[in-house]
Amino acid sequence: MGDSGHNEASRSEYVQKQATAEEIQEAIMRKMDIRKKKAGNISKIKGNQETSDRVYGRYWT
């Protein structure tokens, strides 16, 4: 009975390892967007979005 919880945890870890580079990139971009929104620099977000897309494109492809 107690083992089922452990198996469930390791299964989800395995699934997380299957994440593609694209999914990881999306997660990072989402985190960055949230931080920028919290900072309130709305005009900066729009200007930097293109730049960060170019930079991440270089590393992730």
PDB file of N, CA and C in Angstrom:
ATOM      1  N   MET A   1       0.832  -1.199   0.000  1.00  0.00           N
ATOM      2  CA  MET A   1       0.000   0.000   0.000  1.00  0.00           C
ATOM      3  C   MET A   1       0.872   1.257   0.000  1.00  0.00           C
ATOM      4  N   GLY A   2       1.848   1.289   0.887  1.00  0.00           N
ATOM      5  CA  GLY A   2       2.722   2.459   0.974  1.00  0.00           C
ATOM      6  C   GLY A   2       3.565   2.653  -0.273  1.00  0.00           C
ATOM      7  N   ASP A   3       3.818   1.568  -1.005  1.00  0.00           N
ATOM      8  CA  ASP A   3       4.657   1.647  -2.194  1.00  0.00           C
ATOM      9  C   ASP A   3       4.000   2.445  -3.315  1.00  0.00           C
ATOM     10  N   SER A   4       2.675   2.402  -3.416  1.00  0.00           N
ATOM     11  CA  SER A   4       1.986   3.057  -4.527  1.00  0.00           C
ATOM     12  C   SER A   4       2.316   4.550  -4.576  1.00  0.00           C
ATOM     13  N   GLY A   5       2.399   5.202  -3.426  1.00  0.00           N
ATOM     14  CA  GLY A   5       2.740   6.620  -3.399  1.00  0.00           C
ATOM     15  C   GLY A   5       4.128   6.873  -3.944  1.00  0.00           C
ATOM     16  N   HIS A   6       5.058   6.014  -3.587  1.00  0.00           N
ATOM     17  CA  HIS A   6       6.439   6.167  -4.062  1.00  0.00           C
ATOM     18  C   HIS A   6       6.506   5.965  -5.573  1.00  0.00           C
ATOM     19  N   ASN A   7       5.808   4.946  -6.067  1.00  0.00           N
ATOM     20  CA  ASN A   7       5.805   4.675  -7.501  1.00  0.00           C
ATOM     21  C   ASN A   7       5.231   5.854  -8.278  1.00  0.00           C
ATOM     22  N   GLU A   8       4.193   6.444  -7.736  1.00  0.00           N
ATOM     23  CA  GLU A   8       3.565   7.599  -8.382  1.00  0.00           C
ATOM     24  C   GLU A   8       4.561   8.743  -8.488  1.00  0.00           C
ATOM     25  N   ALA A   9       5.334   8.968  -7.431  1.00  0.00           N
ATOM     26  CA  ALA A   9       6.309  10.061  -7.418  1.00  0.00           C
ATOM     27  C   ALA A   9       7.381   9.820  -8.470  1.00  0.00           C
ATOM     28  N   SER A  10       7.917   8.595  -8.532  1.00  0.00           N
ATOM     29  CA  SER A  10       8.982   8.327  -9.489  1.00  0.00           C
ATOM     30  C   SER A  10       8.450   8.380 -10.917  1.00  0.00           C
ATOM     31  N   ARG A  11       7.188   8.008 -11.109  1.00  0.00           N
ATOM     32  CA  ARG A  11       6.605   8.068 -12.445  1.00  0.00           C
ATOM     33  C   ARG A  11       6.530   9.523 -12.913  1.00  0.00           C
ATOM     34  N   SER A  12       6.116  10.434 -12.037  1.00  0.00           N
ATOM     35  CA  SER A  12       6.011  11.837 -12.425  1.00  0.00           C
ATOM     36  C   SER A  12       7.402  12.420 -12.676  1.00  0.00           C
ATOM     37  N   GLU A  13       8.398  11.982 -11.919  1.00  0.00           N
ATOM     38  CA  GLU A  13       9.774  12.428 -12.169  1.00  0.00           C
ATOM     39  C   GLU A  13      10.207  12.007 -13.568  1.00  0.00           C
ATOM     40  N   TYR A  14       9.886  10.761 -13.936  1.00  0.00           N
ATOM     41  CA  TYR A  14      10.243  10.241 -15.253  1.00  0.00           C
ATOM     42  C   TYR A  14       9.594  11.080 -16.350  1.00  0.00           C
ATOM     43  N   VAL A  15       8.324  11.409 -16.154  1.00  0.00           N
ATOM     44  CA  VAL A  15       7.602  12.220 -17.139  1.00  0.00           C
ATOM     45  C   VAL A  15       8.262  13.588 -17.274  1.00  0.00           C
ATOM     46  N   GLN A  16       8.661  14.177 -16.147  1.00  0.00           N
ATOM     47  CA  GLN A  16       9.298  15.495 -16.188  1.00  0.00           C
ATOM     48  C   GLN A  16      10.591  15.443 -16.997  1.00  0.00           C
ATOM     49  N   LYS A  17      11.329  14.334 -16.892  1.00  0.00           N
ATOM     50  CA  LYS A  17      12.583  14.214 -17.634  1.00  0.00           C
ATOM     51  C   LYS A  17      12.341  14.135 -19.138  1.00  0.00           C
ATOM     52  N   GLN A  18      11.119  13.758 -19.531  1.00  0.00           N
ATOM     53  CA  GLN A  18      10.788  13.641 -20.948  1.00  0.00           C
ATOM     54  C   GLN A  18      10.464  14.996 -21.587  1.00  0.00           C
ATOM     55  N   ALA A  19      10.437  16.045 -20.794  1.00  0.00           N
ATOM     56  CA  ALA A  19      10.106  17.377 -21.321  1.00  0.00           C
ATOM     57  C   ALA A  19      11.082  17.763 -22.426  1.00  0.00           C
ATOM     58  N   THR A  20      10.563  18.335 -23.496  1.00  0.00           N
ATOM     59  CA  THR A  20      11.411  18.749 -24.605  1.00  0.00           C
ATOM     60  C   THR A  20      12.056  20.096 -24.305  1.00  0.00           C
ATOM     61  N   ALA A  21      13.078  20.415 -25.057  1.00  0.00           N
ATOM     62  CA  ALA A  21      13.752  21.709 -24.898  1.00  0.00           C
ATOM     63  C   ALA A  21      12.768  22.850 -25.117  1.00  0.00           C
ATOM     64  N   GLU A  22      11.825  22.660 -26.050  1.00  0.00           N
ATOM     65  CA  GLU A  22      10.826  23.705 -26.312  1.00  0.00           C
ATOM     66  C   GLU A  22       9.975  23.965 -25.077  1.00  0.00           C
ATOM     67  N   GLU A  23       9.555  22.884 -24.405  1.00  0.00           N
ATOM     68  CA  GLU A  23       8.726  23.044 -23.209  1.00  0.00           C
ATOM     69  C   GLU A  23       9.501  23.754 -22.113  1.00  0.00           C
ATOM     70  N   ILE A  24      10.786  23.410 -21.976  1.00  0.00           N
ATOM     71  CA  ILE A  24      11.634  24.065 -20.974  1.00  0.00           C
ATOM     72  C   ILE A  24      11.756  25.545 -21.302  1.00  0.00           C
ATOM     73  N   GLN A  25      11.970  25.855 -22.585  1.00  0.00           N
ATOM     74  CA  GLN A  25      12.089  27.255 -23.006  1.00  0.00           C
ATOM     75  C   GLN A  25      10.810  28.011 -22.673  1.00  0.00           C
ATOM     76  N   GLU A  26       9.667  27.406 -22.996  1.00  0.00           N
ATOM     77  CA  GLU A  26       8.383  28.062 -22.709  1.00  0.00           C
ATOM     78  C   GLU A  26       8.248  28.360 -21.225  1.00  0.00           C
ATOM     79  N   ALA A  27       8.648  27.409 -20.394  1.00  0.00           N
ATOM     80  CA  ALA A  27       8.554  27.603 -18.944  1.00  0.00           C
ATOM     81  C   ALA A  27       9.434  28.763 -18.503  1.00  0.00           C
ATOM     82  N   ILE A  28      10.643  28.834 -19.062  1.00  0.00           N
ATOM     83  CA  ILE A  28      11.566  29.919 -18.697  1.00  0.00           C
ATOM     84  C   ILE A  28      10.989  31.261 -19.135  1.00  0.00           C
ATOM     85  N   MET A  29      10.461  31.315 -20.350  1.00  0.00           N
ATOM     86  CA  MET A  29       9.897  32.562 -20.862  1.00  0.00           C
ATOM     87  C   MET A  29       8.723  33.002 -19.983  1.00  0.00           C
ATOM     88  N   ARG A  30       7.893  32.032 -19.560  1.00  0.00           N
ATOM     89  CA  ARG A  30       6.750  32.348 -18.720  1.00  0.00           C
ATOM     90  C   ARG A  30       7.224  32.923 -17.390  1.00  0.00           C
ATOM     91  N   LYS A  31       8.257  32.318 -16.806  1.00  0.00           N
ATOM     92  CA  LYS A  31       8.792  32.818 -15.535  1.00  0.00           C
ATOM     93  C   LYS A  31       9.320  34.233 -15.703  1.00  0.00           C
ATOM     94  N   MET A  32      10.032  34.473 -16.802  1.00  0.00           N
ATOM     95  CA  MET A  32      10.591  35.801 -17.047  1.00  0.00           C
ATOM     96  C   MET A  32       9.471  36.818 -17.223  1.00  0.00           C
ATOM     97  N   ASP A  33       8.427  36.434 -17.973  1.00  0.00           N
ATOM     98  CA  ASP A  33       7.290  37.333 -18.183  1.00  0.00           C
ATOM     99  C   ASP A  33       6.651  37.705 -16.850  1.00  0.00           C
ATOM    100  N   ILE A  34       6.478  36.716 -15.973  1.00  0.00           N
ATOM    101  CA  ILE A  34       5.853  36.975 -14.673  1.00  0.00           C
ATOM    102  C   ILE A  34       6.706  37.957 -13.880  1.00  0.00           C
ATOM    103  N   ARG A  35       8.023  37.757 -13.887  1.00  0.00           N
ATOM    104  CA  ARG A  35       8.917  38.653 -13.143  1.00  0.00           C
ATOM    105  C   ARG A  35       8.832  40.069 -13.698  1.00  0.00           C
ATOM    106  N   LYS A  36       8.828  40.181 -15.023  1.00  0.00           N
ATOM    107  CA  LYS A  36       8.773  41.508 -15.650  1.00  0.00           C
ATOM    108  C   LYS A  36       7.453  42.198 -15.321  1.00  0.00           C
ATOM    109  N   LYS A  37       6.360  41.433 -15.343  1.00  0.00           N
ATOM    110  CA  LYS A  37       5.053  42.019 -15.033  1.00  0.00           C
ATOM    111  C   LYS A  37       5.021  42.500 -13.591  1.00  0.00           C
ATOM    112  N   LYS A  38       5.626  41.725 -12.681  1.00  0.00           N
ATOM    113  CA  LYS A  38       5.670  42.135 -11.278  1.00  0.00           C
ATOM    114  C   LYS A  38       6.467  43.425 -11.134  1.00  0.00           C
ATOM    115  N   ALA A  39       7.519  43.573 -11.922  1.00  0.00           N
ATOM    116  CA  ALA A  39       8.336  44.784 -11.867  1.00  0.00           C
ATOM    117  C   ALA A  39       7.562  45.971 -12.428  1.00  0.00           C
ATOM    118  N   GLY A  40       6.608  45.703 -13.311  1.00  0.00           N
ATOM    119  CA  GLY A  40       5.751  46.753 -13.844  1.00  0.00           C
ATOM    120  C   GLY A  40       6.359  47.510 -15.012  1.00  0.00           C
ATOM    121  N   ASN A  41       7.410  46.977 -15.619  1.00  0.00           N
ATOM    122  CA  ASN A  41       8.047  47.657 -16.755  1.00  0.00           C
ATOM    123  C   ASN A  41       7.406  47.179 -18.053  1.00  0.00           C
ATOM    124  N   ILE A  42       6.168  47.601 -18.271  1.00  0.00           N
ATOM    125  CA  ILE A  42       5.389  47.071 -19.390  1.00  0.00           C
ATOM    126  C   ILE A  42       6.016  47.456 -20.731  1.00  0.00           C
ATOM    127  N   SER A  43       6.492  48.682 -20.868  1.00  0.00           N
ATOM    128  CA  SER A  43       7.094  49.100 -22.134  1.00  0.00           C
ATOM    129  C   SER A  43       8.387  48.331 -22.394  1.00  0.00           C
ATOM    130  N   LYS A  44       9.129  48.036 -21.339  1.00  0.00           N
ATOM    131  CA  LYS A  44      10.373  47.277 -21.496  1.00  0.00           C
ATOM    132  C   LYS A  44      10.092  45.854 -21.951  1.00  0.00           C
ATOM    133  N   ILE A  45       9.014  45.255 -21.457  1.00  0.00           N
ATOM    134  CA  ILE A  45       8.682  43.879 -21.830  1.00  0.00           C
ATOM    135  C   ILE A  45       8.566  43.778 -23.345  1.00  0.00           C
ATOM    136  N   LYS A  46       7.799  44.677 -23.942  1.00  0.00           N
ATOM    137  CA  LYS A  46       7.545  44.605 -25.379  1.00  0.00           C
ATOM    138  C   LYS A  46       8.833  44.812 -26.166  1.00  0.00           C
ATOM    139  N   GLY A  47       9.698  45.702 -25.707  1.00  0.00           N
ATOM    140  CA  GLY A  47      10.957  45.940 -26.406  1.00  0.00           C
ATOM    141  C   GLY A  47      11.914  44.772 -26.278  1.00  0.00           C
ATOM    142  N   ASN A  48      11.934  44.130 -25.109  1.00  0.00           N
ATOM    143  CA  ASN A  48      12.898  43.059 -24.869  1.00  0.00           C
ATOM    144  C   ASN A  48      12.425  41.698 -25.350  1.00  0.00           C
ATOM    145  N   GLN A  49      11.139  41.548 -25.633  1.00  0.00           N
ATOM    146  CA  GLN A  49      10.609  40.237 -26.016  1.00  0.00           C
ATOM    147  C   GLN A  49      11.313  39.722 -27.270  1.00  0.00           C
ATOM    148  N   GLU A  50      11.455  40.587 -28.276  1.00  0.00           N
ATOM    149  CA  GLU A  50      12.095  40.185 -29.520  1.00  0.00           C
ATOM    150  C   GLU A  50      13.545  39.784 -29.271  1.00  0.00           C
ATOM    151  N   THR A  51      14.257  40.577 -28.482  1.00  0.00           N
ATOM    152  CA  THR A  51      15.661  40.303 -28.187  1.00  0.00           C
ATOM    153  C   THR A  51      15.808  38.968 -27.478  1.00  0.00           C
ATOM    154  N   SER A  52      15.007  38.729 -26.455  1.00  0.00           N
ATOM    155  CA  SER A  52      15.118  37.478 -25.705  1.00  0.00           C
ATOM    156  C   SER A  52      14.745  36.294 -26.593  1.00  0.00           C
ATOM    157  N   ASP A  53      13.777  36.458 -27.487  1.00  0.00           N
ATOM    158  CA  ASP A  53      13.429  35.384 -28.421  1.00  0.00           C
ATOM    159  C   ASP A  53      14.639  35.025 -29.268  1.00  0.00           C
ATOM    160  N   ARG A  54      15.352  36.027 -29.755  1.00  0.00           N
ATOM    161  CA  ARG A  54      16.523  35.787 -30.580  1.00  0.00           C
ATOM    162  C   ARG A  54      17.614  35.078 -29.776  1.00  0.00           C
ATOM    163  N   VAL A  55      17.847  35.545 -28.558  1.00  0.00           N
ATOM    164  CA  VAL A  55      18.889  34.953 -27.715  1.00  0.00           C
ATOM    165  C   VAL A  55      18.549  33.503 -27.399  1.00  0.00           C
ATOM    166  N   TYR A  56      17.305  33.236 -26.971  1.00  0.00           N
ATOM    167  CA  TYR A  56      16.917  31.870 -26.632  1.00  0.00           C
ATOM    168  C   TYR A  56      16.936  30.981 -27.865  1.00  0.00           C
ATOM    169  N   GLY A  57      16.537  31.521 -29.011  1.00  0.00           N
ATOM    170  CA  GLY A  57      16.563  30.745 -30.241  1.00  0.00           C
ATOM    171  C   GLY A  57      17.955  30.226 -30.535  1.00  0.00           C
ATOM    172  N   ARG A  58      18.956  31.030 -30.240  1.00  0.00           N
ATOM    173  CA  ARG A  58      20.340  30.652 -30.477  1.00  0.00           C
ATOM    174  C   ARG A  58      20.738  29.464 -29.593  1.00  0.00           C
ATOM    175  N   TYR A  59      20.308  29.485 -28.333  1.00  0.00           N
ATOM    176  CA  TYR A  59      20.730  28.438 -27.400  1.00  0.00           C
ATOM    177  C   TYR A  59      19.924  27.155 -27.532  1.00  0.00           C
ATOM    178  N   TRP A  60      18.632  27.273 -27.909  1.00  0.00           N
ATOM    179  CA  TRP A  60      17.740  26.116 -27.821  1.00  0.00           C
ATOM    180  C   TRP A  60      17.583  25.366 -29.137  1.00  0.00           C
ATOM    181  N   THR A  61      18.110  25.896 -30.252  1.00  0.00           N
ATOM    182  CA  THR A  61      17.937  25.190 -31.531  1.00  0.00           C
ATOM    183  C   THR A  61      19.240  24.618 -32.019  1.00  0.00           C
TER     184      THR A  61
END
